[in-house]
Tab-separated table of C-alpha atoms in Angstrom:
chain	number	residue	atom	x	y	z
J	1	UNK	CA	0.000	0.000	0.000
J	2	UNK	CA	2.548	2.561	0.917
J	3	UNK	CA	4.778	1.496	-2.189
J	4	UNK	CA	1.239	2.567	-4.292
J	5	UNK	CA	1.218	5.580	-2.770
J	6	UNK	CA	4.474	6.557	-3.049
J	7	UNK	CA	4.586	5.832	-6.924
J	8	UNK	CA	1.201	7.489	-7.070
J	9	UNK	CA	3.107	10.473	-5.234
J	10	UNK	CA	5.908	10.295	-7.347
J	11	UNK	CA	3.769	10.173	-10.439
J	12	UNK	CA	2.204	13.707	-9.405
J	13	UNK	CA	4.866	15.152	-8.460
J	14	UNK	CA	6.562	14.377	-12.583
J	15	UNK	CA	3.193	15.666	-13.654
J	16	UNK	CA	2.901	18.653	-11.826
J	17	UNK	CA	6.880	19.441	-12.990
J	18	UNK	CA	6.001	19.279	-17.137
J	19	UNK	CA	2.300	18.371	-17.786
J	20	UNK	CA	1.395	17.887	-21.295
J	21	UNK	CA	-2.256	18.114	-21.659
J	22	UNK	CA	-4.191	16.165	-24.265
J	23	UNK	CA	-7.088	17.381	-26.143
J	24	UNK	CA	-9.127	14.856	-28.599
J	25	UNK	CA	-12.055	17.849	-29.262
J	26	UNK	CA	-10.692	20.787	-30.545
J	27	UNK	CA	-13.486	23.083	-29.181
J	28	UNK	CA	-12.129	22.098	-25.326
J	29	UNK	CA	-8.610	23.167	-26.863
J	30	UNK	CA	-9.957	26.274	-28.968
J	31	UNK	CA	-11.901	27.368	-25.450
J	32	UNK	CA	-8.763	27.289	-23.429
J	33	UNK	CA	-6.138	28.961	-25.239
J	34	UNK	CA	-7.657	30.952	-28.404
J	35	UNK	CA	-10.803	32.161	-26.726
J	36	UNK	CA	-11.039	34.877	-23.873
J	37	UNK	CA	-7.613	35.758	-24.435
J	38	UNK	CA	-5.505	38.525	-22.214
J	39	UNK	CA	-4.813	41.597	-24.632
J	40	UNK	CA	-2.114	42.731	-23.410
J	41	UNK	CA	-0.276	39.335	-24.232
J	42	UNK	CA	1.370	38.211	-26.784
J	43	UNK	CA	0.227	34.574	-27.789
J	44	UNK	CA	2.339	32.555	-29.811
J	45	UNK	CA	0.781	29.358	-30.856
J	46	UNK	CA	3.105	27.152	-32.800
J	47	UNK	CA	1.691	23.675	-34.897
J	48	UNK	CA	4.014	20.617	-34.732
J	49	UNK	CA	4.529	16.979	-34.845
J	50	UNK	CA	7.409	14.772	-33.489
J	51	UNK	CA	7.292	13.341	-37.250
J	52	UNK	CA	7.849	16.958	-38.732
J	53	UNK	CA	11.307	17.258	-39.451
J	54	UNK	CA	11.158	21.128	-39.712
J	55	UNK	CA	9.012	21.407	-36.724
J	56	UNK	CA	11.496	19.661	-34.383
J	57	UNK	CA	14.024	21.738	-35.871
J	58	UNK	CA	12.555	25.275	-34.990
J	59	UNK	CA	10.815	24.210	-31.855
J	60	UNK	CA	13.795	25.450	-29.673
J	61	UNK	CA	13.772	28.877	-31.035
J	62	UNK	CA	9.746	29.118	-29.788
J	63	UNK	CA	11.290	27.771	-26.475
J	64	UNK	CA	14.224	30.493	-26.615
J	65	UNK	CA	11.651	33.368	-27.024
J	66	UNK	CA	9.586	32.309	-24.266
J	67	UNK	CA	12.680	32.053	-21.933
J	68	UNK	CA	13.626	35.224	-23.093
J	69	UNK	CA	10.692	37.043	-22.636
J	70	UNK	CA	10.049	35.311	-19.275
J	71	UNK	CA	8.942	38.166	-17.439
J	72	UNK	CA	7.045	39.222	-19.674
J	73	UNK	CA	3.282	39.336	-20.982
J	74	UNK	CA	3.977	36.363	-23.603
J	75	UNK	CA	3.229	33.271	-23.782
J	76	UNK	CA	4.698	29.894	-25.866
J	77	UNK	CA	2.117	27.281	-26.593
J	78	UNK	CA	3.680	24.260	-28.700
J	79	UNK	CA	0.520	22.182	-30.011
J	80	UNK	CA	1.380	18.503	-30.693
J	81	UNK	CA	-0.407	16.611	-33.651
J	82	UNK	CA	0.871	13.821	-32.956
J	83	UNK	CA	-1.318	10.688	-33.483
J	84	UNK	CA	-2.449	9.939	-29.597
J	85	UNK	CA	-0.528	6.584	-29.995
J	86	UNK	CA	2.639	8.567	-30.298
J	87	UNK	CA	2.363	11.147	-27.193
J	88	UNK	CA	3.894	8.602	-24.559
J	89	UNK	CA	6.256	7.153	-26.869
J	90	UNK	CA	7.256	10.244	-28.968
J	91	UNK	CA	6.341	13.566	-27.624
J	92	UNK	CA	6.973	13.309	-23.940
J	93	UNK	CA	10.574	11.930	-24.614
J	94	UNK	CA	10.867	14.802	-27.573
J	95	UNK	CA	9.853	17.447	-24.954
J	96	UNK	CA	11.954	16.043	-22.754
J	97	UNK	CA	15.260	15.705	-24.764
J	98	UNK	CA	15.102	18.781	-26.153
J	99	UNK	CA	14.126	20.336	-22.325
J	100	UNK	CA	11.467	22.383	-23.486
J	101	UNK	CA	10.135	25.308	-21.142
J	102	UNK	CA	7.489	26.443	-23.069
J	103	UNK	CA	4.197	24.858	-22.578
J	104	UNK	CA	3.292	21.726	-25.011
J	105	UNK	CA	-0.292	20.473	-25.286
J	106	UNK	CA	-1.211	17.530	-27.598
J	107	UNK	CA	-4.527	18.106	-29.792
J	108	UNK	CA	-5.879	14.709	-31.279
J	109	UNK	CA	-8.743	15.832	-33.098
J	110	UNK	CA	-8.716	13.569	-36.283
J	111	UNK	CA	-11.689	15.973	-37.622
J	112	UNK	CA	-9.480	18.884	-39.051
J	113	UNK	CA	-11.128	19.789	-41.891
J	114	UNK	CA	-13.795	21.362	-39.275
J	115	UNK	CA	-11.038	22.805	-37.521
J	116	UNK	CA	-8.704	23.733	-39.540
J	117	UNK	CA	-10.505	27.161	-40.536
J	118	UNK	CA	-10.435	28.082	-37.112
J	119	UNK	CA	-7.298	28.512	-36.235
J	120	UNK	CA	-6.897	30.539	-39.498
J	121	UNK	CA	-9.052	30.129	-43.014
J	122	UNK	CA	-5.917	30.676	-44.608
J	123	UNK	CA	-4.145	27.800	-43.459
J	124	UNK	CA	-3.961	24.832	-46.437
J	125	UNK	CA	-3.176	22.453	-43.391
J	126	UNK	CA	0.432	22.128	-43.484
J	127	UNK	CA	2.557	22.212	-40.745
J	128	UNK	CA	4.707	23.783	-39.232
J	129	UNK	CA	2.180	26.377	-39.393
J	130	UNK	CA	1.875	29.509	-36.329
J	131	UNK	CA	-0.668	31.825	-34.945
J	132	UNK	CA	0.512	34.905	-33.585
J	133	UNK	CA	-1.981	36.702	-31.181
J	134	UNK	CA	-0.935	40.113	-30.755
J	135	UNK	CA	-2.682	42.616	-29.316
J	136	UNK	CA	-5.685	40.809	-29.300
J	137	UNK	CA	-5.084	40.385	-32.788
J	138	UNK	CA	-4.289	37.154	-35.230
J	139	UNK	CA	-1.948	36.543	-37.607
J	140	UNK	CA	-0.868	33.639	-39.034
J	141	UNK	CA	1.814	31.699	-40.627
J	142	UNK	CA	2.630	28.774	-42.450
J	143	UNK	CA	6.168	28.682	-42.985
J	144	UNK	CA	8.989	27.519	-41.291
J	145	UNK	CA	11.510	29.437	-39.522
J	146	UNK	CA	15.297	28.929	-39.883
J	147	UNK	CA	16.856	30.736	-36.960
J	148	UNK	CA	15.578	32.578	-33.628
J	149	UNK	CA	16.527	35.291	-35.149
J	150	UNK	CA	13.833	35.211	-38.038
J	151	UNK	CA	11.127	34.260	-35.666
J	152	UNK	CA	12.331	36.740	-33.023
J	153	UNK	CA	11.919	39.180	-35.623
J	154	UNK	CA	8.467	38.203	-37.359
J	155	UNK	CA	6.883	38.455	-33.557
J	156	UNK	CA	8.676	41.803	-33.130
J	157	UNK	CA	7.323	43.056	-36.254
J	158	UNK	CA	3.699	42.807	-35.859
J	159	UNK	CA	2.285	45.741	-34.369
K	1	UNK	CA	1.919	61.425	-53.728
K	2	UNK	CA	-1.426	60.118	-53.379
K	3	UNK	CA	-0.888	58.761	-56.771
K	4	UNK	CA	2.477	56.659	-55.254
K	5	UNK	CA	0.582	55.136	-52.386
K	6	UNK	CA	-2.333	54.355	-54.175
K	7	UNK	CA	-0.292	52.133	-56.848
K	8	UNK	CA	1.490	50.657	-53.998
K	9	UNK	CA	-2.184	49.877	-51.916
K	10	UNK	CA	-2.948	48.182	-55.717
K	11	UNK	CA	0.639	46.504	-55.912
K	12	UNK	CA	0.202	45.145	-52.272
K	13	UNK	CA	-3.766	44.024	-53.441
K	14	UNK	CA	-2.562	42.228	-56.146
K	15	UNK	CA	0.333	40.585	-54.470
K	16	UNK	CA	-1.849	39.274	-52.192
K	17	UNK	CA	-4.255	38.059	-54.197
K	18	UNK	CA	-1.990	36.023	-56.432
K	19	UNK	CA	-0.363	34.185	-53.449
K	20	UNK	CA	-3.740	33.388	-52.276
K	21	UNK	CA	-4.922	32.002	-55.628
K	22	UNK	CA	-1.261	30.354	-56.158
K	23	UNK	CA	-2.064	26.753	-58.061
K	24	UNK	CA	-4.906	25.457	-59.576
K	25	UNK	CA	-8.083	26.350	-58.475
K	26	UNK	CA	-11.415	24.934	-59.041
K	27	UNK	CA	-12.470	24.865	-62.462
K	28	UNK	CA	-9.107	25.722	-63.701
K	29	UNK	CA	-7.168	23.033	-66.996
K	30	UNK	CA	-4.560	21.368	-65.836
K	31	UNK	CA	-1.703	20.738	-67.984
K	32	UNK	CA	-0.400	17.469	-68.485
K	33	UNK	CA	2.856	16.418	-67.178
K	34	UNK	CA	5.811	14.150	-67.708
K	35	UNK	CA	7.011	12.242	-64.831
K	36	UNK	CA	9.385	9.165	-63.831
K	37	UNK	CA	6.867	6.851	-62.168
K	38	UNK	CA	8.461	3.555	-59.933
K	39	UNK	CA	7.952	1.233	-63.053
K	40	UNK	CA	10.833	3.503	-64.488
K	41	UNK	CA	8.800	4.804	-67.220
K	42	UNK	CA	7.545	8.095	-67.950
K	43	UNK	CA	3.381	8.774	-66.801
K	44	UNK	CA	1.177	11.461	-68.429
K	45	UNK	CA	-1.998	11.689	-67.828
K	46	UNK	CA	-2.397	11.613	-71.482
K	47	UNK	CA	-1.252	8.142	-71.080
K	48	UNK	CA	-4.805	7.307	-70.353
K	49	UNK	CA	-7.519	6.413	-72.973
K	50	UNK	CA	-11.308	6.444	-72.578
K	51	UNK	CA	-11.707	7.770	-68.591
K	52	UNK	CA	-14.014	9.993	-67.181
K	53	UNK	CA	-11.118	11.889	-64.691
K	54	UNK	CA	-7.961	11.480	-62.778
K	55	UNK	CA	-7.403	11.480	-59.067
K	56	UNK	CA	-3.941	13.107	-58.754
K	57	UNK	CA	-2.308	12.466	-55.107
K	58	UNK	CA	0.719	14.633	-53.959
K	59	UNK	CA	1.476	11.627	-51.198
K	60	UNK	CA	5.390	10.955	-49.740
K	61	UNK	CA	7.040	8.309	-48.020
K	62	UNK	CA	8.199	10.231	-44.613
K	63	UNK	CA	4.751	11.286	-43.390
K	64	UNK	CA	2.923	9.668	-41.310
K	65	UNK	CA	-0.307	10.976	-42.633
K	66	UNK	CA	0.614	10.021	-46.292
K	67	UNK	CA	1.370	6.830	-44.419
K	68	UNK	CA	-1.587	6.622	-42.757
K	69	UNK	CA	-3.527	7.092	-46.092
K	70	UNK	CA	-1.737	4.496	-47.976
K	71	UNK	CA	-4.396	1.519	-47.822
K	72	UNK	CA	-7.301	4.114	-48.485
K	73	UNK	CA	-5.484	4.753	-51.597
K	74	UNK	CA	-4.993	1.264	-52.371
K	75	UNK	CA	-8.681	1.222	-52.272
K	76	UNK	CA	-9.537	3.762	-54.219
K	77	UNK	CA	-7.591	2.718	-57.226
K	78	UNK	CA	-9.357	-0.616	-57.167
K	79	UNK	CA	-13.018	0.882	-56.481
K	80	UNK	CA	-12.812	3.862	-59.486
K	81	UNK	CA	-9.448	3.302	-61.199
K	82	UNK	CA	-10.627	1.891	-64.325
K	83	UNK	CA	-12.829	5.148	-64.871
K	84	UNK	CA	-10.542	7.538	-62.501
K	85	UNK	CA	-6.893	6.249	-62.309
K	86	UNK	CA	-5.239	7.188	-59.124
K	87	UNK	CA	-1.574	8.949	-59.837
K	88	UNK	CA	-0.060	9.459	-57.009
K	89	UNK	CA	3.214	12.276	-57.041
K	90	UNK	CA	6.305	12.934	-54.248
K	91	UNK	CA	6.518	16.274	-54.086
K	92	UNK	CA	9.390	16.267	-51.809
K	93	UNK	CA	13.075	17.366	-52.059
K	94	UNK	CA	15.008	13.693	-51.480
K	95	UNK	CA	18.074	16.173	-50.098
K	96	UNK	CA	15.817	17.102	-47.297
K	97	UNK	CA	13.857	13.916	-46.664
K	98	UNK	CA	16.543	10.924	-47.928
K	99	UNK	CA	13.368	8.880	-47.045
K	100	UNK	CA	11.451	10.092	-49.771
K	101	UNK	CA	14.078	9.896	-52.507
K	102	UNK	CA	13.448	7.550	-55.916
K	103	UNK	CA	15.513	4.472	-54.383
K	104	UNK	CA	13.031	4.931	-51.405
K	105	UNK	CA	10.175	5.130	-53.409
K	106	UNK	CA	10.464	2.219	-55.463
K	107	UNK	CA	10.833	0.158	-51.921
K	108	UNK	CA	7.281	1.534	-50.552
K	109	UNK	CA	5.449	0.863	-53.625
K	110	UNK	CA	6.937	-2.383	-53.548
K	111	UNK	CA	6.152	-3.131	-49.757
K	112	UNK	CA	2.812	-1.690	-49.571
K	113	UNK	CA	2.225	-3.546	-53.319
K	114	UNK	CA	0.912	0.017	-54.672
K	115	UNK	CA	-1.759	-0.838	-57.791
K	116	UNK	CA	-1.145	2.832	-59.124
K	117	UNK	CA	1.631	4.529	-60.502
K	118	UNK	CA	4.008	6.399	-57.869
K	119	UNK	CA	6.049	9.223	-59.869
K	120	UNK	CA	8.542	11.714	-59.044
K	121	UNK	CA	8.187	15.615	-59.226
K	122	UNK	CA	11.981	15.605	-59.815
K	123	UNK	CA	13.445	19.256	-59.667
K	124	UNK	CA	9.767	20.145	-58.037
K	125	UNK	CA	8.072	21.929	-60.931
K	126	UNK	CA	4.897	20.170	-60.959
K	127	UNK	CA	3.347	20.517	-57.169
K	128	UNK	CA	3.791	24.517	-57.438
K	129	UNK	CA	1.309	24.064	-60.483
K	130	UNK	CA	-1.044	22.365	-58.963
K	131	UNK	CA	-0.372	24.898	-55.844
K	132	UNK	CA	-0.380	21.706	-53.310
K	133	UNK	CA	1.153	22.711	-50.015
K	134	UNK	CA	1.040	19.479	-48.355
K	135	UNK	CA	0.994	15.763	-48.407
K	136	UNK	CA	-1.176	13.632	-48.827
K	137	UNK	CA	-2.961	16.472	-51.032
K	138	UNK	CA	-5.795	15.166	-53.361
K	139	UNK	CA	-6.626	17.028	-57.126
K	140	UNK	CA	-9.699	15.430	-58.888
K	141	UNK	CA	-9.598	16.260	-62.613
K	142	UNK	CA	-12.898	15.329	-64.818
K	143	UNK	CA	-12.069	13.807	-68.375
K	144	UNK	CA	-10.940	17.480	-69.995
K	145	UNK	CA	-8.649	17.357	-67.490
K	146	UNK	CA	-10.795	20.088	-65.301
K	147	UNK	CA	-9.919	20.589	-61.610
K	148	UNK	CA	-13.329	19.739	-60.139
K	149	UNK	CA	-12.431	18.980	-56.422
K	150	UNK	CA	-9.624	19.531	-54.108
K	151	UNK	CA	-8.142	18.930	-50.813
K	152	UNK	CA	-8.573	15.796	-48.298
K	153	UNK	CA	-9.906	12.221	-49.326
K	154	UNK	CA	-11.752	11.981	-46.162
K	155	UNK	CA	-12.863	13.384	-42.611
K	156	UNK	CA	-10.353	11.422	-40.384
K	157	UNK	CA	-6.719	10.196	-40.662
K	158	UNK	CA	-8.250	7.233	-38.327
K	159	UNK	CA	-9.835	5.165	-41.051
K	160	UNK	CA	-11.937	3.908	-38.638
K	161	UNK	CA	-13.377	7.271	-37.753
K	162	UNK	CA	-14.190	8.320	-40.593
K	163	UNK	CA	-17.641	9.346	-41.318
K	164	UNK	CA	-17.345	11.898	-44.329
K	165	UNK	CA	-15.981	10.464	-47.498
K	166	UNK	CA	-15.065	13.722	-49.467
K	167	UNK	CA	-13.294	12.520	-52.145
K	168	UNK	CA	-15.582	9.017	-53.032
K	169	UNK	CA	-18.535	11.515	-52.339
K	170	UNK	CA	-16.900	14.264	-55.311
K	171	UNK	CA	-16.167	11.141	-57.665
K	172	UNK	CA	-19.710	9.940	-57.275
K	173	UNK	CA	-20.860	13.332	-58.136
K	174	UNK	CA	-19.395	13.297	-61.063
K	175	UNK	CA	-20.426	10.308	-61.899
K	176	UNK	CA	-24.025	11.515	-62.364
K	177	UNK	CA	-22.898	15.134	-63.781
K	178	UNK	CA	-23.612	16.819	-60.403
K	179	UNK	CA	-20.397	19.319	-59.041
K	180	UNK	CA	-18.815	17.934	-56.041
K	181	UNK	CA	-20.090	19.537	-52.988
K	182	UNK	CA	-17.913	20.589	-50.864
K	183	UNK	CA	-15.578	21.331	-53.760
K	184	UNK	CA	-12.637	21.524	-51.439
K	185	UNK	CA	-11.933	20.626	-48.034
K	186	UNK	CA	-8.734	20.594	-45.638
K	187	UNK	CA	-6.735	18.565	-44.184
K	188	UNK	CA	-3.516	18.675	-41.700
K	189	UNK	CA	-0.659	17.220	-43.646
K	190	UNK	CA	3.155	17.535	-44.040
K	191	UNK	CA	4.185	20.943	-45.684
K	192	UNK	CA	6.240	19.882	-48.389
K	193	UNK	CA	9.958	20.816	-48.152
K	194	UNK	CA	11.491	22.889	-51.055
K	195	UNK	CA	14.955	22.143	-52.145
K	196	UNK	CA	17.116	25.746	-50.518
């Protein structure tokens, strides 16, 4: 009994330290963290996959800006479309090798071509792909970025 | 001055709207294309006598979605492929993805027995055409060659969850003359990586 507890403990305690949420409607996801958003913060909500070579690649410069912008109003929110099979055997060792920061959600939702127009009609659906929310205000991107530098910039840029 | 900004406001307009209308659109004539298929032969779609339209894939080897579409495409070549061959194109540079280069291709087609022909958009001129962004990436054509629907072959990468059938349900539209309704839909898929 105490041996349960303790791993049931231990188990919290790795959860409460980097918890990746999973989302298999979109609407739950959309709700959270593109609805009833703060407006004086800068949202940066970046599409990925563990399979994406380009995605992996750029991921750390979305982790550098949060880290660098730590104390202040912005926040990094890496959204996994990963396959669900894939999030204990893929992402959570991904996140974990790479020592992300920035927060990393999983969104399962195998009915994208309802949700794919919104996040952005303009997205064709290929990732990477990112969502800039900027004074309460979207803009979006489907490109990928080659250095911090670039991204730091395109943020920067939007007024 | 007025004069200057204006032309820029209709330089900026029109800039715009040709990246937004980049690639075949509904409606639009494709033209036909040469390409190195598996078989190591050359595929055109003029290659084809007597059929009512084309289903034109942009599909890969290194995504998982492609991947996870591979059977469905299977399928769909032996439900409609007598009247609507399936041709199925990499778009992908093989410098970025080694996985999806020709060597690579010819083992897939060969492991997953493929009953269609799987070309190469060598030196990627043909995906910009058909302005596909993405794989897997569907294009049905109608006998003149016609772009008549575009975008996902169905509702859910899960083939098990799938309960709209876009691209069966825009082939059996055409079947009986109708236009495919939805004409287009979306779909998340890898972005397909340009040679730098």
């Amino acid at each position: 009994m105490k041996w349960i507890l303790c791993f049931a403990l231990m188990g919290f305690v790795f959860e409460q330290e980097k918890p990746i949420r999973v989302f298999t409607e979109f609407e739950i996801f959309e709700n959270e963290y593109l609805e009833n958003l703060s407006s004086d913060t800068t949202y940066v909500v970046n599409f990925w996959a563990t399979w994406c070579a380009p995605c992996v690649k750029e991921l750390p410069y979305f982790d550098e800006f949060q880290l660098k912008n730590r104390n202040k109003p912005v926040k990094v929110i890496l959204v996994s479309l990963d396959f669900e099979s894939k999030v204990e055997s893929s992402v959570i060792p991904l996140v974990k090798k790479k020592n992300i920061q920035s927060e990393v959600v999983v969104l399962t939702d195998s009915r994208a071509s309802e949700w794919i127009d919104k996040v952005d009609s303009s997205w064709s659906g290929a990732i990477p792909a990112t969502l800039i929310i900027k004074n309460n205000k979207k803009h979006f991107f489907e490109k990928s970025y080659d250095t911090f530098e670039e991204l730091n910039q395109e943020i920067l840029n939007i007024k | 001055m007025k004069k200057i900004l204006l032309g820029l406001v209709c330089i900026a307009a029109l800039a715009s709207a040709t990246s937004n209308t980049s690639g075949y659109q509904i409606g639009d004539t494709v033209d036909d294309f040469s390409l190195m298929g598996v078989d190591d032969k050359m595929h055109s779609l003029n290659d084809y006598d007597d059929v009512k339209g084309y289903i034109v894939i942009f599909t890969c080897n290194h995504c998982p979605y492609s991947v996870a579409y591979e059977d469905r495409i299977i399928a769909l070549q032996t439900k409609y492929g007598k009247d609507y061959p399936v041709i199925a194109i990499n778009p992908n540079d093989p410098i970025s993805y080694p996985s999806d280069n020709f060597a690579n291709m010819k083992v897939r087609a060969e492991e997953k027995g493929f009953n269609f022909p799987y070309l190469f958009d060598d030196g990627q001129k043909i995906f910009p055409k058909f302005g596909a962004t993405k794989t897997p990436h569907v294009f049905l054509l109608d006998s003149e060659k016609v772009v008549q629907y575009i975008g996902a072959i169905d509702n859910s990468t899960k083939a098990d969850k799938v309960t709209k059938t876009y691209l069966a349900d825009a082939i059996g539209a055409l079947q009986t003359g109708a236009k495919p309704n939805p004409a287009s839909t979306k779909a998340i898929g890898c972005g397909i990586k340009v040679a730098k």
